[in-house]
Short mmCIF file of C-alpha atoms and ligand atoms in Angstrom, two decimals:
data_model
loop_
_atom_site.label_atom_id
_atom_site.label_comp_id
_atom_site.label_asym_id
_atom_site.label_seq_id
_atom_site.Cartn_x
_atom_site.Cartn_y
_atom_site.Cartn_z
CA UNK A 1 82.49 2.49 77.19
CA UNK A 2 85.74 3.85 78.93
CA UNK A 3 87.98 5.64 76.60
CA UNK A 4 90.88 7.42 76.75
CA UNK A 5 92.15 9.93 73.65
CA UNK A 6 95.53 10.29 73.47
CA UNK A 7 96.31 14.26 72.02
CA UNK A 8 94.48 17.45 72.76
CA UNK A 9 95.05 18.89 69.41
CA UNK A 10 92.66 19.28 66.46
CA UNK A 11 91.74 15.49 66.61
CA UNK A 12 92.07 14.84 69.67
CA UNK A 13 89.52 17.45 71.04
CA UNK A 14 87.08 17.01 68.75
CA UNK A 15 87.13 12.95 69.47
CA UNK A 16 87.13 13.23 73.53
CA UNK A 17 84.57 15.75 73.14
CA UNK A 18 82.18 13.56 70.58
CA UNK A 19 82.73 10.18 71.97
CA UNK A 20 81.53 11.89 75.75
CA UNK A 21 78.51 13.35 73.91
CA UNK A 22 78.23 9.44 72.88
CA UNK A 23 77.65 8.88 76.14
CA UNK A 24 81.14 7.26 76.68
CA UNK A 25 83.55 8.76 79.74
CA UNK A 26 86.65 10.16 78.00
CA UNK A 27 89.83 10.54 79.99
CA UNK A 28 92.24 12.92 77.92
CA UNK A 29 96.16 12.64 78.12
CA UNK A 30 97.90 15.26 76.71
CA UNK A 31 102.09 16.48 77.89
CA UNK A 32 100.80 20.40 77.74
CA UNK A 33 99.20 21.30 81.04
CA UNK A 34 97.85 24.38 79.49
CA UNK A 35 95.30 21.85 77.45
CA UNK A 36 94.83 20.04 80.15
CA UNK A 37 93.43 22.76 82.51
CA UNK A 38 91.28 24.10 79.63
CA UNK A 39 89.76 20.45 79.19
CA UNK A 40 89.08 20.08 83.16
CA UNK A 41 87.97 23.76 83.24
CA UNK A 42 85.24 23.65 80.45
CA UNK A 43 86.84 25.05 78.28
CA UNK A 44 88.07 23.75 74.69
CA UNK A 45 92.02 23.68 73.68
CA UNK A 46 91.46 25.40 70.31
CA UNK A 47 88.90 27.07 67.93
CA UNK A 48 86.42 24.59 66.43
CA UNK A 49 82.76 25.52 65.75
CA UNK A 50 80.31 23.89 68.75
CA UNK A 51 83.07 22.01 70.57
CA UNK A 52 83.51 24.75 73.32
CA UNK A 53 79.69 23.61 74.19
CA UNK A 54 80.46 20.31 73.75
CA UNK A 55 83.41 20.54 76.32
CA UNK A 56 81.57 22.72 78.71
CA UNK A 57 78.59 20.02 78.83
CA UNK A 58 80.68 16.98 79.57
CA UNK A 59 83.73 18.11 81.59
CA UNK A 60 83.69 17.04 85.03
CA UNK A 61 80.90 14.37 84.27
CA UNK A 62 82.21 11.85 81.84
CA UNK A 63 85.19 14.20 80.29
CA UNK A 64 88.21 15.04 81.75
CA UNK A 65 91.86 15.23 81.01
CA UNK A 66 95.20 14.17 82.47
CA UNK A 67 98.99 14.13 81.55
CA UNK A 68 99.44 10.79 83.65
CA UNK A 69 99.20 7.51 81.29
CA UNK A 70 99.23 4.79 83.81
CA UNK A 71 95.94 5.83 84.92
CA UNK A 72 94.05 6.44 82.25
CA UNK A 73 94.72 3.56 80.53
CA UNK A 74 93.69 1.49 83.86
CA UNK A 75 90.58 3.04 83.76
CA UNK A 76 89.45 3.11 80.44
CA UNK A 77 89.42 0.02 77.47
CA UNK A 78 90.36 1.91 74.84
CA UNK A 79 92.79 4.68 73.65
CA UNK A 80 93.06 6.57 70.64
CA UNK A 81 96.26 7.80 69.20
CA UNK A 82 95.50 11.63 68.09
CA UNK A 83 98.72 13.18 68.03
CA UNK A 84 100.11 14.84 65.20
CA UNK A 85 102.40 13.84 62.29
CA UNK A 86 104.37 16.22 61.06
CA UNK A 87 105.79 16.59 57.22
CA UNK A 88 109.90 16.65 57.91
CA UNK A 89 112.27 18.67 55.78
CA UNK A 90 111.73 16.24 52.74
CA UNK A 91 107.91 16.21 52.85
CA UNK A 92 108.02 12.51 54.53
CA UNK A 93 105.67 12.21 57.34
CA UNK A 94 107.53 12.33 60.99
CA UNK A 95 106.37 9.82 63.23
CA UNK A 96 108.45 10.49 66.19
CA UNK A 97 105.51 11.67 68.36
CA UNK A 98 103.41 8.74 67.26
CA UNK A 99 106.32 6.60 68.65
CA UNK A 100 106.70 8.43 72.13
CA UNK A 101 102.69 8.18 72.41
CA UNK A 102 103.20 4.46 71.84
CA UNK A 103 105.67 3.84 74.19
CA UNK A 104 103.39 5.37 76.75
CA UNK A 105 100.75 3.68 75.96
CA UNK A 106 102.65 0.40 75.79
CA UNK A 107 104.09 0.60 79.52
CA UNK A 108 101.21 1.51 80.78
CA UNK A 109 99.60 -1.86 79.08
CA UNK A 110 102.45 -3.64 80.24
CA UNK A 111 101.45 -2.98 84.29
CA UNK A 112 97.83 -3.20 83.13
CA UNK A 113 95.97 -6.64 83.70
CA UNK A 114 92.58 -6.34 81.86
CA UNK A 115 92.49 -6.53 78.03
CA UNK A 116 93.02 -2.97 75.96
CA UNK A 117 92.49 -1.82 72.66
CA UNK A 118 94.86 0.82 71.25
CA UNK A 119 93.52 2.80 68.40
CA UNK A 120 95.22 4.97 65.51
CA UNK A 121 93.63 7.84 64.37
CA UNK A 122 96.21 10.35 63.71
CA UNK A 123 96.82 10.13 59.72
CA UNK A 124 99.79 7.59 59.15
CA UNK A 125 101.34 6.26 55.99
CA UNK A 126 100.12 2.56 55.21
CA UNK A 127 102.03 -0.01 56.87
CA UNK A 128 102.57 2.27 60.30
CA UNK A 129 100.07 0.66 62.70
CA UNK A 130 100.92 -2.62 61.69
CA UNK A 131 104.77 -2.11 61.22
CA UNK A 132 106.10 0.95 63.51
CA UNK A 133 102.98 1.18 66.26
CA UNK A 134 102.57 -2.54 67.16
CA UNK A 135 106.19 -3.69 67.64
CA UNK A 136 106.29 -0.47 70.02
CA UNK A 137 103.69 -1.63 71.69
CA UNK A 138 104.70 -5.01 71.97
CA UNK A 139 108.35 -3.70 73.12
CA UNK A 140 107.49 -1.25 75.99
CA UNK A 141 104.51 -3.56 77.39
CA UNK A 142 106.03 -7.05 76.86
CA UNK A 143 102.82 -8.33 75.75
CA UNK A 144 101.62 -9.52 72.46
CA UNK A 145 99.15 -7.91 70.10
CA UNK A 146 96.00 -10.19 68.87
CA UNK A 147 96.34 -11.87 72.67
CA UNK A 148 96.93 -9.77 75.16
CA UNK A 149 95.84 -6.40 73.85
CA UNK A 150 93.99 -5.27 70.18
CA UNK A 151 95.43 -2.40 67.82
CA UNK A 152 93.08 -0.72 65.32
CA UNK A 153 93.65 2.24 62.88
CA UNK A 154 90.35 4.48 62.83
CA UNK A 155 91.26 7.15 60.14
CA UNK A 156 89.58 10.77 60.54
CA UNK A 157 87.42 12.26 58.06
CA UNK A 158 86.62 15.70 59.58
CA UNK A 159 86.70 19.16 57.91
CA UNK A 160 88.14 22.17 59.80
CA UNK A 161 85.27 24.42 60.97
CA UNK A 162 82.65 21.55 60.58
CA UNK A 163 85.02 18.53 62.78
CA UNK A 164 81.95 18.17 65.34
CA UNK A 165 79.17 17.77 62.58
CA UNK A 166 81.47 15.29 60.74
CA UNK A 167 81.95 13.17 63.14
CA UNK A 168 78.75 12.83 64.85
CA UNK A 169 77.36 12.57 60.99
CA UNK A 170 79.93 10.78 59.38
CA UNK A 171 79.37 9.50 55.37
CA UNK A 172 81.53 6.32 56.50
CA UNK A 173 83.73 5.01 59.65
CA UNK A 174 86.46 3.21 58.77
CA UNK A 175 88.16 0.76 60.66
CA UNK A 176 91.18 -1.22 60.00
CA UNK A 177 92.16 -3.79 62.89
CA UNK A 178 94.76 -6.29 63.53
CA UNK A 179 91.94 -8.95 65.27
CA UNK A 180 88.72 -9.00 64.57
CA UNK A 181 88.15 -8.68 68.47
CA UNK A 182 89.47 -5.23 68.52
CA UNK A 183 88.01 -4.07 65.20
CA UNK A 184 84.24 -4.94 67.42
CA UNK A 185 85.40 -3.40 70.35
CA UNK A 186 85.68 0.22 68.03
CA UNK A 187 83.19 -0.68 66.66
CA UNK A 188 80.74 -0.53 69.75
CA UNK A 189 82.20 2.88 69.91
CA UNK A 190 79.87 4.36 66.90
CA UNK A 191 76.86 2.16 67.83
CA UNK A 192 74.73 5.40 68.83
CA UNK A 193 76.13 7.43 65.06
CA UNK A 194 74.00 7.30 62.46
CA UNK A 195 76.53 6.78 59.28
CA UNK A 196 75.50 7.19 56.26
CA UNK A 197 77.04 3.68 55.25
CA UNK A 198 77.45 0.69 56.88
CA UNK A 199 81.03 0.38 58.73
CA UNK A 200 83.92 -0.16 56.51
CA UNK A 201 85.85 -3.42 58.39
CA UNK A 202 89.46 -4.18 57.03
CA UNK A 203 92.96 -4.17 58.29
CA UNK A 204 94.94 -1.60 59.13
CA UNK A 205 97.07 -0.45 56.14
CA UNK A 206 94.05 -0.48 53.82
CA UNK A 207 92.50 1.60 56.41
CA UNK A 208 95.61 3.92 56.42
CA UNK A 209 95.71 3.95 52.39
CA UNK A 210 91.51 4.81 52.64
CA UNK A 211 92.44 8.15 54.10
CA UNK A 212 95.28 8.95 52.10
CA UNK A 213 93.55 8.17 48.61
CA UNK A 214 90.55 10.13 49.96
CA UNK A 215 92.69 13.51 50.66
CA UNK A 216 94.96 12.87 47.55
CA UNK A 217 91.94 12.36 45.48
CA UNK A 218 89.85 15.45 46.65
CA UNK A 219 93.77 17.22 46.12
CA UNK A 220 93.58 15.92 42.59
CA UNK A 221 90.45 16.88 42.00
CA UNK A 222 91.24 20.98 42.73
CA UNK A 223 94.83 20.87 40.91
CA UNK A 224 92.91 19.52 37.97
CA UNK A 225 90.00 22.21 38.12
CA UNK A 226 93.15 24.81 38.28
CA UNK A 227 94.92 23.39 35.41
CA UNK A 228 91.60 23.69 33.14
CA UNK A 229 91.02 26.94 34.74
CA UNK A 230 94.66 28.28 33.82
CA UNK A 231 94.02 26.76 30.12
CA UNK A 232 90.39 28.18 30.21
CA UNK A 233 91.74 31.73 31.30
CA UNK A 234 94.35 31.61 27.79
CA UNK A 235 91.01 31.02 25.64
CA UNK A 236 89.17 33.56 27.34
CA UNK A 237 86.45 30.67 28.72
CA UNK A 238 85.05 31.06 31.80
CA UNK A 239 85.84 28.02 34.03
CA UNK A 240 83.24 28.27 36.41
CA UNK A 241 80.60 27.67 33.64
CA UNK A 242 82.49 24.77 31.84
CA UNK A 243 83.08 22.89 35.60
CA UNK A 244 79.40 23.56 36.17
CA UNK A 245 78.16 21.17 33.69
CA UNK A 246 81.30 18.35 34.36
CA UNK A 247 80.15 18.28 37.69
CA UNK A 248 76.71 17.53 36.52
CA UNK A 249 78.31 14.23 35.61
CA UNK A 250 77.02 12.19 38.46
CA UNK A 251 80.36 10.62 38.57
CA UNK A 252 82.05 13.20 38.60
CA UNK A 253 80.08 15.09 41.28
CA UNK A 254 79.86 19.09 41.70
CA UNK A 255 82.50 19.47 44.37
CA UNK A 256 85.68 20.46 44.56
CA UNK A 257 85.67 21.77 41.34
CA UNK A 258 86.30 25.32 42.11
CA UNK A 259 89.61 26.53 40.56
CA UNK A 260 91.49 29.58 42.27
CA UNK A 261 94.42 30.32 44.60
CA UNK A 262 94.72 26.37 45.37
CA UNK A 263 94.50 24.18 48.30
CA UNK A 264 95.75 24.45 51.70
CA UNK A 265 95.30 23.71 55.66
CA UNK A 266 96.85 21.22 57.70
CA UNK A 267 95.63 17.65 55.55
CA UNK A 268 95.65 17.72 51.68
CA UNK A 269 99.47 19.70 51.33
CA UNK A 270 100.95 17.68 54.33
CA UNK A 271 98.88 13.99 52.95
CA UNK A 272 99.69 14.45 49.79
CA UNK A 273 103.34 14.86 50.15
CA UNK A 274 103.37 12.27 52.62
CA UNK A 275 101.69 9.49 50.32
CA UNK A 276 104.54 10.91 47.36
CA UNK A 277 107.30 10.23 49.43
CA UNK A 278 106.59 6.62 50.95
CA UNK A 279 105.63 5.55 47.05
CA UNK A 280 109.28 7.13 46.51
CA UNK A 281 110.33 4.90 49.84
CA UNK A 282 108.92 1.56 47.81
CA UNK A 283 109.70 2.24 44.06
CA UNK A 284 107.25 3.44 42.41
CA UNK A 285 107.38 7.62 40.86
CA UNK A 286 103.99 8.94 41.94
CA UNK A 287 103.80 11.26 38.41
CA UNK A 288 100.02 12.34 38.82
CA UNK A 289 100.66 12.96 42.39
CA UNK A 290 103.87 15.01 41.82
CA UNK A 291 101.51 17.23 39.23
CA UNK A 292 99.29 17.79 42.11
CA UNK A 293 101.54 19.57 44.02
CA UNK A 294 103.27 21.35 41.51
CA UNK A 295 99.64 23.20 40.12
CA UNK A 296 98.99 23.65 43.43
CA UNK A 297 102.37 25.71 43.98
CA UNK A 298 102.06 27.31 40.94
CA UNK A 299 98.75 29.27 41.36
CA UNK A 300 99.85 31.85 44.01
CA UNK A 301 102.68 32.62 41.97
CA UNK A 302 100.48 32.87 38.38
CA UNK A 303 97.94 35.46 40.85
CA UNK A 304 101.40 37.67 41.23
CA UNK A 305 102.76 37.30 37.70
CA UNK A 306 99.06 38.36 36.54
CA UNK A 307 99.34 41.66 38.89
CA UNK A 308 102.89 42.24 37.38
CA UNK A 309 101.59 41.76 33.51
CA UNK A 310 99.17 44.48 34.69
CA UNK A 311 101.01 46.96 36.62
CA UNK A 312 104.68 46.13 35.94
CA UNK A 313 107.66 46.23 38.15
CA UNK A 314 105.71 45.82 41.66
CA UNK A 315 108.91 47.70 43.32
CA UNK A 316 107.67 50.01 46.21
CA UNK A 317 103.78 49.42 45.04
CA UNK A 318 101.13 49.08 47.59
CA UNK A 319 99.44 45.56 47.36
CA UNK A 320 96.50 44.86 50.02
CA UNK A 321 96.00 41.32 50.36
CA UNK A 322 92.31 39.94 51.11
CA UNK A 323 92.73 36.73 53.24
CA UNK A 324 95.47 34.78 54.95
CA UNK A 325 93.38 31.76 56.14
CA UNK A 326 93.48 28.91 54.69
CA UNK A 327 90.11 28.84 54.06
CA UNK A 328 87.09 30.66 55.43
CA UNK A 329 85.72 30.13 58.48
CA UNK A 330 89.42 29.96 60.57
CA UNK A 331 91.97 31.63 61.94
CA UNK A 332 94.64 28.27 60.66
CA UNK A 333 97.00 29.67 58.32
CA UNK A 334 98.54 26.41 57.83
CA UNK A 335 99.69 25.78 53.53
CA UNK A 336 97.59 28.82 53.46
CA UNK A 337 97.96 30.22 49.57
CA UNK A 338 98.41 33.56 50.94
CA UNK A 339 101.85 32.50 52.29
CA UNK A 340 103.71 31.79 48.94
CA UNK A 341 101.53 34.87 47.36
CA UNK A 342 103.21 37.44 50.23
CA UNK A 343 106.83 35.87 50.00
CA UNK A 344 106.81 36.43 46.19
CA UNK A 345 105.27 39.87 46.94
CA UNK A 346 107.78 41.00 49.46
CA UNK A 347 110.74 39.27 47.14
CA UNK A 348 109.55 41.45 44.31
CA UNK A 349 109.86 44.67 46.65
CA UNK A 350 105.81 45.56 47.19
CA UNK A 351 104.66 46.94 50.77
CA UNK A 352 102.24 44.88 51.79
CA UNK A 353 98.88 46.09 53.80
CA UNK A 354 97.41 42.87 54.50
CA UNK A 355 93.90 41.68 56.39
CA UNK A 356 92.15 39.10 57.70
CA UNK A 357 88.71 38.56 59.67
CA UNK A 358 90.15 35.52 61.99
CA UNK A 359 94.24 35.04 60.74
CA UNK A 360 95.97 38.25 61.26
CA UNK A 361 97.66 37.10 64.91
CA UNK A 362 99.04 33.75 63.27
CA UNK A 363 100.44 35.54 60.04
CA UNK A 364 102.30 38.23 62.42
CA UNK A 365 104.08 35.03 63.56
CA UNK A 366 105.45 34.25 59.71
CA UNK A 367 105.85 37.87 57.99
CA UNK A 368 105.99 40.51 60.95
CA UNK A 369 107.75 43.09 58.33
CA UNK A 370 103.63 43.70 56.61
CA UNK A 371 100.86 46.05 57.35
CA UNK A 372 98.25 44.48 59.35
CA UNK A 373 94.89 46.28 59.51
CA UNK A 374 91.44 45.82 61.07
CA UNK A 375 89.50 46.51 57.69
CA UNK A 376 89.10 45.38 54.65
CA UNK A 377 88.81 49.01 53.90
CA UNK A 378 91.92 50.03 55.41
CA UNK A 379 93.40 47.81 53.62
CA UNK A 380 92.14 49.08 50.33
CA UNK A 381 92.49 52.46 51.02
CA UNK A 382 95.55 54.07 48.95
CA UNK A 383 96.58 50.37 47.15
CA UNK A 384 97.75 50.32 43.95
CA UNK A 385 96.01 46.76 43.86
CA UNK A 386 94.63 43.68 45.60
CA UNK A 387 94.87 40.23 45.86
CA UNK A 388 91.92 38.16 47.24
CA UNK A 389 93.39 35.15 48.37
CA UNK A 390 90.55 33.27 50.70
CA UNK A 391 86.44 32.77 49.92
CA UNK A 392 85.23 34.71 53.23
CA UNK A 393 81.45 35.62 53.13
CA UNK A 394 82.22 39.27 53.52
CA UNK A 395 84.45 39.38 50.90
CA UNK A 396 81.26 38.99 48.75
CA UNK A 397 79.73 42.06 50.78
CA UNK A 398 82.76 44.52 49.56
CA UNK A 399 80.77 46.94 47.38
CA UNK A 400 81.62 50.65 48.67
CA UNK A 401 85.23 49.26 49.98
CA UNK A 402 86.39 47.82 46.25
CA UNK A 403 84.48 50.91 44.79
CA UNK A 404 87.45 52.55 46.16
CA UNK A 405 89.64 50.32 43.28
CA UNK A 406 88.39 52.44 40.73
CA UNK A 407 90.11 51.70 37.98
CA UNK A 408 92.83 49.89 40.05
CA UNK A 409 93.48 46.11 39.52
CA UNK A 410 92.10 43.72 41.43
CA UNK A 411 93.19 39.85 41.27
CA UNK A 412 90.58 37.32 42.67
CA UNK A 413 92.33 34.32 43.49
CA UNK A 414 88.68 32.60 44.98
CA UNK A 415 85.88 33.85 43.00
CA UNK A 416 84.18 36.18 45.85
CA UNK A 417 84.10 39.75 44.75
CA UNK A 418 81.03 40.93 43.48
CA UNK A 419 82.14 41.52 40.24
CA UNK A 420 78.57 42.52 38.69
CA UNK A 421 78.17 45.96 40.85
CA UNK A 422 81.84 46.95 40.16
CA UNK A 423 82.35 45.88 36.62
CA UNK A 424 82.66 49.12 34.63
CA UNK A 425 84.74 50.30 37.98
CA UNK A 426 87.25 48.44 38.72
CA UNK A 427 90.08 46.18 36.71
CA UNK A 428 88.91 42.85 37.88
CA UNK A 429 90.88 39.59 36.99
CA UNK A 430 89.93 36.28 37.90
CA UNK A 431 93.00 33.92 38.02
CA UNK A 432 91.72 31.21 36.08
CA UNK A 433 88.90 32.88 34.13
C1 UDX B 1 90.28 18.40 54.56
C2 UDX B 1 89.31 17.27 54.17
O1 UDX B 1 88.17 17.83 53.50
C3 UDX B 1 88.92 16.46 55.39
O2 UDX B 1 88.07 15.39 55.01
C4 UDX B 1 90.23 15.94 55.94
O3 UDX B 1 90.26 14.85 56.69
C5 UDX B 1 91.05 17.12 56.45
O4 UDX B 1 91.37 17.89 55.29
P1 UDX B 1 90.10 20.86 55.53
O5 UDX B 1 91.60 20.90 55.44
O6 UDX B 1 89.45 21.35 56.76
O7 UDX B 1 89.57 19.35 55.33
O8 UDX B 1 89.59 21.76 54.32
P2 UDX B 1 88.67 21.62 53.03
O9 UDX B 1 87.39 22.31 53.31
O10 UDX B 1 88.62 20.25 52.53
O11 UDX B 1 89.52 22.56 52.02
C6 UDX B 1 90.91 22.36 51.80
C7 UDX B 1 91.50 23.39 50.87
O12 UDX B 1 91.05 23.19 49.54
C8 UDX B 1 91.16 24.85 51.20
O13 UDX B 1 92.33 25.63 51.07
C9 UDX B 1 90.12 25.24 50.16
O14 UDX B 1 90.12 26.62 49.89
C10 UDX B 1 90.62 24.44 48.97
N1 UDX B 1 89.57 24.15 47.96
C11 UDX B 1 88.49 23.38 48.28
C12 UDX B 1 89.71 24.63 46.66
O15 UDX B 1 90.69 25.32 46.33
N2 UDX B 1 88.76 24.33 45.73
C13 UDX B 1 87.67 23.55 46.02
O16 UDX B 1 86.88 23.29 45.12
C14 UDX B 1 87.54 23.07 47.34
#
């Protein structure tokens, strides 16, 4: 099939470059010619494990990428909205580039002849395809959705670092039309992926609620572990081995379970926030959902009010912080729990002598007043203590380096330092056990 994917972004790359290993041709519109060049080059837009191969195999066959709408929707059926949507100063979700993709997309309908399906994948509130995207549409192409062209909303279920293996492997595809003609027409698109489940067909603000329930629930599920964790850690219990057997509760399940620092990247924060405020919008006070977000703001802040019960006054002390990505396995710093854990460091007068295996460059951008170094060791070296604030593999590995800690204090916000070789060495807290 002939698609176009509108966004060159996190989404939007990984989609172009899994629907052309689909065997589809994929015509890419982005506004940045920067992204554009890197798509027609080989090359892809940002960091994502296997989609650099993925972009390398198909560009100039059946990928490439564009900034000019008109022609890419003439010669393709289908195009995805993958642009982002931004939280704005209240937490609501900002849909203004959804709106200027939309008009795009809708004059370039409006001088097409054949029938086209427009397709929403960028994470929207419920209602937004059907009440925001289609009139667009209808405006800026004069035509009429159901007749003369379909709209569909094809939420994304794809984890940062493993986007290309979720997609092509995906535990369920979801897709919410406005006609059932459109909904088959996506549909075709996933003929060739082996899902797990069958495909999940309903209309497009279930589709829209699917994805926000599904982030707000994993969300949930880690604010909770923290809360148990921060009343384990007053009883002296050890969290990990009490969520061990809950998880053995088939309904409950074993992950996200794992209390620490809390969550962050560009989805459960933003999503979570985003589903609050439009239950706000329509009447109803989202209490479990507030909760969520307050643990989740609360834990960087317990990790420095543990260091200060320890040490005291952190004025002029030397604090090495262990992580500033969100998670391991990127350089996106995005909600990262390191973020809140500096600010209150800084506020409280510590120097800082911060590192991180992929994220030093982006933090520089936010707090260019620390001590960036190459090392976990350099980091270590003269602190009065440490924070660990992501689950990177070679944090595990840190034997010698937090042997230097002897009898220093050293708060694990993720679980990851090996604890059993340094024990009688080094004062090691866990923040929730
Ligand atoms: C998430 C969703 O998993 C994905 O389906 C969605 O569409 C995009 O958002 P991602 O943001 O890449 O993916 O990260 P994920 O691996 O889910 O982790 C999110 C955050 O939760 C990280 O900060 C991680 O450290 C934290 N986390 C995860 C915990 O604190 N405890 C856990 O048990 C699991």
């Amino acid at each position: 099939m002939k698609v176009s994917v509108v966004g060159s972004g996190y989404v939007g790359s990984v989609t172009a470059a899994c629907l052309a290993e689909l065997g589809h041709q994929v015509i890419c519109i982005d506004i940045d010619e920067e992204r554009i060049n890197k798509i027609n080059s080989g090359k892809s837009p940002i960091w994502e494990k296997g989609l650099d191969e993925l972009i390398q195999k198909h560009a100039g066959n059946n990928l490439k990428a564009t900034s000019d709408y008109e022609s890419a929707v003439l010669d393709s059926d289908i195009s995805f909205i993958c642009v982002g949507t931004p939280s704005d100063d209240y937490g609501n979700i900002n849909l203004s580039i959804v709106k200027a993709a939309s008009k795009s997309l809708g004059h370039a309908i409006g001088n097409k002849d054949g029938y086209h399906v427009v397709v929403v994948k960028s994470t929207v509130v419920p209602e937004t395809t059907e009440n925001f995207v289609t009139p667009i549409l209808e405006e800026s192409s004069g035509k009429q959705a159901g007749r003369d062209f379909g709209v569909s909303m094809n939420p994304e279920f794809l984890r940062e670092g493993k986007a290309v293996y979720d997609f092509m492997n995906p535990d369920r595809i979801v897709i919410g039309a406005l006609d059932k003609h459109s909904g088959d027409f996506v549909s075709q698109l996933y003929d060739k992926v082996e899902c797990q489940n069958e495909i999940v067909r309903t209309n497009s603000r279930t589709a829209e609620m699917i994805k926000y329930t599904n982030n707000s629930f994993l969300a949930t599920k880690i604010s909770f572990s923290n809360e148990i964790g921060n009343i384990c850690k007053k009883l002296g219990i050890d969290t990990y081995e009490v969520m061990k057997v809950v998880g053995m509760d088939f309904r409950i399940s074993p992950y996200f379970l794992n209390s620490g620092a809390g969550f962050g990247g560009s989805c459960f924060p933003k999503d979570v926030r985003a589903l609050t405020g439009k239950s706000k919008q329509i009447g109803y006070e989202p209490i479990l959902l507030d909760a969520v977000i307050r643990v989740n703001e609360n834990q960087p802040h317990i990790m420095v009010n543990l260091l200060e019960e320890k040490i005291g006054n952190l004025e002029n002390k030397t604090i090495a912080v262990l992580g500033l990505a969100f998670k391991n396995g990127t350089d996106d710093i995005r909600e990262s729990r390191s973020i809140p854990a500096i600010a209150d460091l800084i506020y409280k007068g510590a120097e800082i002598k911060a590192y991180d295996p992929q994220a030093n460059g982006n933090m520089k951008k936010i707090f260019n007043n620390i001590t960036y170094c190459d090392r976990a060791e350099d980091a270590l070296h003269n602190a009065d203590a440490c924070l660990v604030m992501t689950d990177w593999d070679e944090f595990k590995e840190l034997d010698s380096e937090f042997g230097m800690m002897r009898n220093k204090i050293v708060i694990d916000g993720r679980r990851v330092v090996p604890v059993r070789n340094l024990e009688q060495e080094i004062d090691y807290v866990g923040i929730c056990w």
